[in-house]
Short mmCIF file of C-alpha atoms (C1' of nucleotides) in Angstrom, two decimals:
data_model
loop_
_atom_site.label_atom_id
_atom_site.label_comp_id
_atom_site.label_asym_id
_atom_site.label_seq_id
_atom_site.Cartn_x
_atom_site.Cartn_y
_atom_site.Cartn_z
CA UNK A 453 0.18 -28.01 20.11
CA UNK A 454 1.54 -25.82 17.37
CA UNK A 455 2.22 -22.20 18.20
CA UNK A 456 1.05 -19.52 15.88
CA UNK A 457 3.13 -18.30 12.99
CA UNK A 458 4.21 -14.82 13.89
CA UNK A 459 5.36 -14.17 10.33
CA UNK A 460 1.73 -14.31 9.21
CA UNK A 461 0.84 -11.23 11.27
CA UNK A 462 1.06 -8.17 9.06
CA UNK A 463 4.15 -6.41 10.25
CA UNK A 464 3.16 -3.04 8.96
CA UNK A 465 -0.19 -2.95 10.65
CA UNK A 466 1.24 -4.48 13.79
CA UNK A 467 2.86 -1.33 15.09
CA UNK A 468 1.00 0.20 17.97
CA UNK A 469 0.75 3.57 16.29
CA UNK A 470 -0.24 2.23 12.89
CA UNK A 471 -2.70 -0.15 14.50
CA UNK A 472 -4.32 2.84 16.13
CA UNK A 473 -4.38 4.73 12.86
CA UNK A 474 -5.81 1.85 10.84
CA UNK A 475 -8.34 1.03 13.50
CA UNK A 476 -9.47 4.63 13.57
CA UNK A 477 -9.77 4.74 9.81
CA UNK A 478 -11.76 1.52 9.68
CA UNK A 479 -14.66 3.20 11.40
CA UNK A 480 -14.04 6.76 10.34
CA UNK A 481 -13.38 5.89 6.68
CA UNK A 482 -11.39 9.09 6.37
CA UNK A 483 -9.84 11.62 8.69
CA UNK A 484 -7.52 14.55 8.41
CA UNK A 485 -4.07 14.99 9.84
CA UNK A 486 -5.07 16.97 12.87
CA UNK A 487 -7.99 14.77 13.70
CA UNK A 488 -5.71 11.74 13.85
CA UNK A 489 -3.09 13.68 15.70
CA UNK A 490 -5.42 14.76 18.47
CA UNK A 491 -7.60 11.67 18.68
CA UNK A 492 -4.65 9.32 18.83
CA UNK A 493 -2.40 11.63 20.82
CA UNK A 494 0.46 11.57 18.40
CA UNK A 495 3.21 14.05 17.81
CA UNK A 496 3.33 15.64 14.38
CA UNK A 497 6.48 13.85 13.39
CA UNK A 498 5.37 10.49 14.61
CA UNK A 499 2.07 10.68 12.77
CA UNK A 500 3.72 11.97 9.62
CA UNK A 501 6.22 9.14 9.35
CA UNK A 502 3.66 6.44 10.03
CA UNK A 503 1.29 7.88 7.47
CA UNK A 504 4.06 7.89 4.91
CA UNK A 505 4.80 4.27 5.64
CA UNK A 506 1.17 3.26 5.33
CA UNK A 507 0.90 5.21 2.11
CA UNK A 508 3.99 3.54 0.66
CA UNK A 509 2.31 0.15 0.72
CA UNK A 510 -1.05 1.58 -0.34
CA UNK A 511 -2.94 0.89 2.84
CA UNK A 512 -4.03 4.52 2.92
CA UNK A 513 -4.26 7.37 0.50
CA UNK A 514 -3.11 10.89 1.34
CA UNK A 515 -4.71 13.86 -0.31
CA UNK A 516 -3.32 17.32 0.16
CA UNK A 517 -5.21 20.43 -0.65
CA UNK A 518 -5.74 23.91 0.68
CA UNK A 519 -8.80 24.86 2.64
CA UNK A 520 -8.83 28.60 2.57
CA UNK A 521 -5.26 29.47 3.37
CA UNK A 522 -4.34 26.31 5.23
CA UNK A 523 -3.00 23.02 3.98
CA UNK A 524 -5.15 20.03 4.75
CA UNK A 525 -4.09 16.43 4.49
CA UNK A 526 -6.91 13.97 4.28
CA UNK A 527 -6.27 10.34 4.98
CA UNK A 528 -8.44 7.62 3.50
CA UNK A 529 -8.16 3.89 3.92
CA UNK A 530 -7.82 2.00 0.65
CA UNK A 531 -9.46 -1.28 -0.29
CA UNK A 532 -6.12 -2.95 0.09
CA UNK A 533 -5.72 -1.43 3.53
CA UNK A 534 -9.21 -2.46 4.50
CA UNK A 535 -8.57 -6.05 3.51
CA UNK A 536 -5.21 -6.13 5.20
CA UNK A 537 -6.72 -4.85 8.40
CA UNK A 538 -9.50 -7.40 8.34
CA UNK A 539 -7.01 -10.19 7.81
CA UNK A 540 -4.91 -8.87 10.65
CA UNK A 541 -7.89 -8.78 12.98
CA UNK A 542 -8.90 -12.30 12.04
CA UNK A 543 -5.47 -13.60 12.86
CA UNK A 544 -5.48 -11.80 16.16
CA UNK A 545 -8.89 -13.22 16.92
CA UNK A 546 -7.75 -16.79 16.49
CA UNK A 547 -4.83 -16.03 18.76
CA UNK A 548 -7.10 -14.58 21.39
CA UNK A 549 -9.61 -17.38 21.20
CA UNK A 550 -6.90 -19.91 21.93
CA UNK A 551 -6.50 -17.75 25.06
CA UNK I 731 -15.04 9.24 18.32
CA UNK I 732 -11.90 8.79 20.36
CA UNK I 733 -9.21 6.51 18.99
CA UNK I 734 -7.53 4.02 21.22
CA UNK I 735 -4.52 4.87 23.30
CA UNK I 736 -1.65 2.97 21.77
CA UNK I 737 0.54 3.69 24.77
CA UNK I 738 -1.70 1.46 26.88
CA UNK I 739 -0.82 -1.62 24.84
CA UNK I 740 2.01 -3.49 26.55
CA UNK I 741 4.97 -2.80 24.36
CA UNK I 742 6.93 -5.80 25.49
CA UNK I 743 4.23 -8.32 24.76
CA UNK I 744 3.31 -6.56 21.55
CA UNK I 745 6.19 -7.90 19.51
CA UNK I 746 5.15 -10.60 17.09
CA UNK I 747 7.72 -13.02 18.38
CA UNK I 748 7.08 -12.35 22.05
CA UNK I 749 3.35 -12.46 21.47
CA UNK I 750 3.81 -15.91 20.00
CA UNK I 751 5.96 -17.00 22.93
CA UNK I 752 3.59 -15.66 25.57
CA UNK I 753 0.58 -17.05 23.81
CA UNK I 754 2.22 -20.44 23.63
CA UNK I 755 3.13 -20.33 27.30
CA UNK I 756 -0.37 -19.31 28.34
CA UNK I 757 -1.69 -22.69 27.28
CA UNK I 758 1.45 -24.75 27.71
CA UNK I 759 2.33 -23.29 31.11
CA UNK I 760 5.93 -24.26 30.51
CA UNK I 761 8.07 -25.28 27.58
CA UNK I 762 11.72 -25.80 26.89
CA UNK I 763 13.96 -23.93 24.54
CA UNK I 764 13.81 -26.35 21.66
CA UNK I 765 10.10 -26.83 21.93
CA UNK I 766 9.55 -23.08 21.53
CA UNK I 767 12.16 -22.90 18.82
CA UNK I 768 10.53 -25.55 16.68
CA UNK I 769 6.88 -24.82 17.42
CA UNK I 770 7.26 -21.12 16.76
CA UNK I 771 9.79 -21.47 13.98
CA UNK I 772 12.36 -19.22 15.53
CA UNK I 773 16.08 -19.07 15.05
CA UNK I 774 18.18 -19.80 18.11
CA UNK I 775 19.40 -16.25 18.40
CA UNK I 776 16.03 -14.71 17.96
CA UNK I 777 14.42 -16.91 20.59
CA UNK I 778 17.28 -16.40 22.99
CA UNK I 779 17.14 -12.62 22.90
CA UNK I 780 13.37 -12.47 23.25
CA UNK I 781 13.43 -14.87 26.18
CA UNK I 782 16.04 -12.71 27.86
CA UNK I 783 13.88 -9.66 27.38
CA UNK I 784 10.81 -11.36 28.77
CA UNK I 785 12.84 -12.62 31.72
CA UNK I 786 14.21 -9.16 32.44
CA UNK I 787 10.76 -7.84 33.22
CA UNK I 788 9.72 -11.03 35.00
CA UNK I 789 7.09 -12.17 32.54
CA UNK I 790 8.79 -15.54 32.34
CA UNK I 791 11.25 -17.54 34.40
CA UNK I 792 14.19 -19.39 32.87
CA UNK I 793 15.58 -22.46 34.55
CA UNK I 794 18.75 -24.07 33.30
CA UNK I 795 19.82 -27.53 34.21
CA UNK I 796 21.49 -30.54 32.67
CA UNK I 797 19.58 -33.54 31.47
CA UNK I 798 22.21 -36.20 31.05
CA UNK I 799 25.00 -34.37 29.29
CA UNK I 800 22.89 -31.72 27.65
CA UNK I 801 21.83 -28.32 28.87
CA UNK I 802 18.12 -27.76 29.09
CA UNK I 803 16.43 -24.40 29.48
CA UNK I 804 12.88 -24.53 30.74
CA UNK I 805 10.65 -21.52 30.32
CA UNK I 806 7.74 -20.86 32.63
CA UNK I 807 5.30 -18.01 32.58
CA UNK I 808 5.12 -16.04 35.83
CA UNK I 809 2.04 -14.66 37.54
CA UNK I 810 3.09 -11.22 36.47
CA UNK I 811 3.45 -12.43 32.90
CA UNK I 812 0.10 -14.15 33.02
CA UNK I 813 -1.61 -10.99 34.23
CA UNK I 814 0.17 -8.83 31.70
CA UNK I 815 -0.88 -11.12 28.91
CA UNK I 816 -4.51 -11.12 30.02
CA UNK I 817 -4.53 -7.36 30.17
CA UNK I 818 -2.99 -7.20 26.73
CA UNK I 819 -5.61 -9.54 25.31
CA UNK I 820 -8.41 -7.54 26.88
CA UNK I 821 -7.17 -4.37 25.30
CA UNK I 822 -6.88 -6.04 21.95
CA UNK I 823 -10.38 -7.40 22.32
CA UNK I 824 -11.88 -3.98 22.77
CA UNK I 825 -9.99 -2.83 19.74
CA UNK I 826 -11.28 -5.73 17.70
CA UNK I 827 -14.86 -5.35 18.86
CA UNK I 828 -14.89 -1.79 17.65
CA UNK I 829 -14.02 -3.48 14.36
"C1'" DA K 430 8.35 44.45 11.02
"C1'" DC K 431 8.23 41.03 14.63
"C1'" DA K 432 7.06 37.24 17.07
"C1'" DC K 433 3.75 33.49 17.02
"C1'" DT K 434 0.83 29.87 15.15
"C1'" DT K 435 -0.42 26.14 11.92
"C1'" DA K 436 0.32 22.10 9.30
"C1'" DC K 437 3.10 19.54 8.29
"C1'" DT K 438 8.21 16.99 6.98
"C1'" DT K 439 12.92 15.89 7.82
"C1'" DT K 440 16.56 14.64 10.70
"C1'" DG K 441 19.02 12.52 14.50
"C1'" DT K 442 19.34 9.47 18.17
"C1'" DG K 443 18.27 5.74 20.63
"C1'" DT K 444 15.94 1.16 20.50
"C1'" DT K 445 14.57 -3.19 18.39
"C1'" DT K 446 14.89 -7.13 15.53
"C1'" DC K 447 17.00 -10.89 13.62
"C1'" DA K 448 20.29 -14.10 11.88
"C1'" DA K 449 25.14 -15.11 11.43
"C1'" DA K 450 28.80 -16.15 14.06
"C1'" DG K 451 30.63 -17.63 18.40
"C1'" DT K 452 30.98 -20.78 22.66
"C1'" DA K 453 31.25 -24.84 25.09
"C1'" DC K 454 30.49 -28.71 25.03
"C1'" DT K 455 28.92 -34.04 23.25
"C1'" DT K 456 28.27 -37.48 19.85
"C1'" DT K 457 29.49 -39.88 15.85
"C1'" DA K 458 32.13 -41.61 12.41
"C1'" DT K 459 37.01 -43.06 10.68
"C1'" DA F 1264 42.50 -41.09 19.06
"C1'" DT F 1265 41.13 -37.53 16.20
"C1'" DA F 1266 38.38 -35.12 13.29
"C1'" DA F 1267 33.96 -33.72 11.82
"C1'" DA F 1268 29.35 -32.85 12.93
"C1'" DG F 1269 25.84 -32.01 16.08
"C1'" DT F 1270 23.45 -29.72 20.29
"C1'" DA F 1271 21.95 -25.98 23.03
"C1'" DC F 1272 22.39 -22.14 23.59
"C1'" DT F 1273 24.52 -16.64 23.71
"C1'" DT F 1274 26.68 -12.70 21.71
"C1'" DT F 1275 27.28 -9.52 18.11
"C1'" DG F 1276 26.45 -6.46 14.35
"C1'" DA F 1277 23.88 -4.54 10.76
"C1'" DA F 1278 19.52 -3.01 9.25
"C1'" DA F 1279 15.07 -1.38 10.24
"C1'" DC F 1280 12.14 1.16 13.42
"C1'" DA F 1281 10.14 4.63 16.65
"C1'" DC F 1282 9.86 9.01 18.22
"C1'" DA F 1283 10.49 13.81 19.31
"C1'" DA F 1284 13.18 17.86 18.32
"C1'" DA F 1285 14.21 20.74 14.90
"C1'" DG F 1286 13.13 22.50 10.38
"C1'" DT F 1287 10.05 24.48 6.60
"C1'" DA F 1288 6.73 27.25 4.52
"C1'" DA F 1289 2.96 29.56 4.89
"C1'" DG F 1290 -0.52 32.61 7.59
"C1'" DT F 1291 -2.03 35.61 11.61
"C1'" DG F 1292 -2.10 38.85 15.09
"C1'" DT F 1293 0.02 43.32 17.38
#
DNA sequence: ACACTTACTTTGTGTTTCAAAGTACTTTAT
DNA sequence: ATAAAGTACTTTGAAACACAAAGTAAGTGT
């Protein structure tokens, strides 16, 4: 009975906060900073750092523009991010099925 | 569309290594140190520290005895650990179902 | 002008992870 | 008998991580 290889589980997605972010983006496709912040109950700083990390490995794309007078950061999941998330979920599924 | 509450996900189970350990124990019921070490491909130190952490919150029980001349540590999942794991899996399931 | 709000980012501190090194033996050559 | 190598762990230390408090840069009331 071989245990599962924990190294296979995407370490970057597998953070509770980033899992929440990615999961949200999978259905929402895109969201802006404040939407994520309020929906996921994150502090500004916490969200900001996790977004930066996800952006660094190209799982999401961040676009900054002004809407009227206010800055607006829009977050979009990339193809790479989408694939990574799907893989992550599949691995989790096999883990869960084993119960 | 409300995102999921990451704070609800058991932080102690939600470590890749500990998830592997708990998952293994759910089906194996009990295992000894070297079994976990080899099946889960963990270094001695890494396994040791995670076991200690899981023991601290009573998710597992560690029993040390000698078999012949050698020390043997047997790891058993507790009822509390079993429940915590089930809850964890349920939460993950809802996350996955949302896709 | 002054405090206050908004939309973030940076910084600082505490926590976590992991393997290398350490411990306390036992077993195996020589 | 002694040294070298293994066994079964635990402790330690350095790097990475998580998070909120503080900071920034702009706008908005009063």
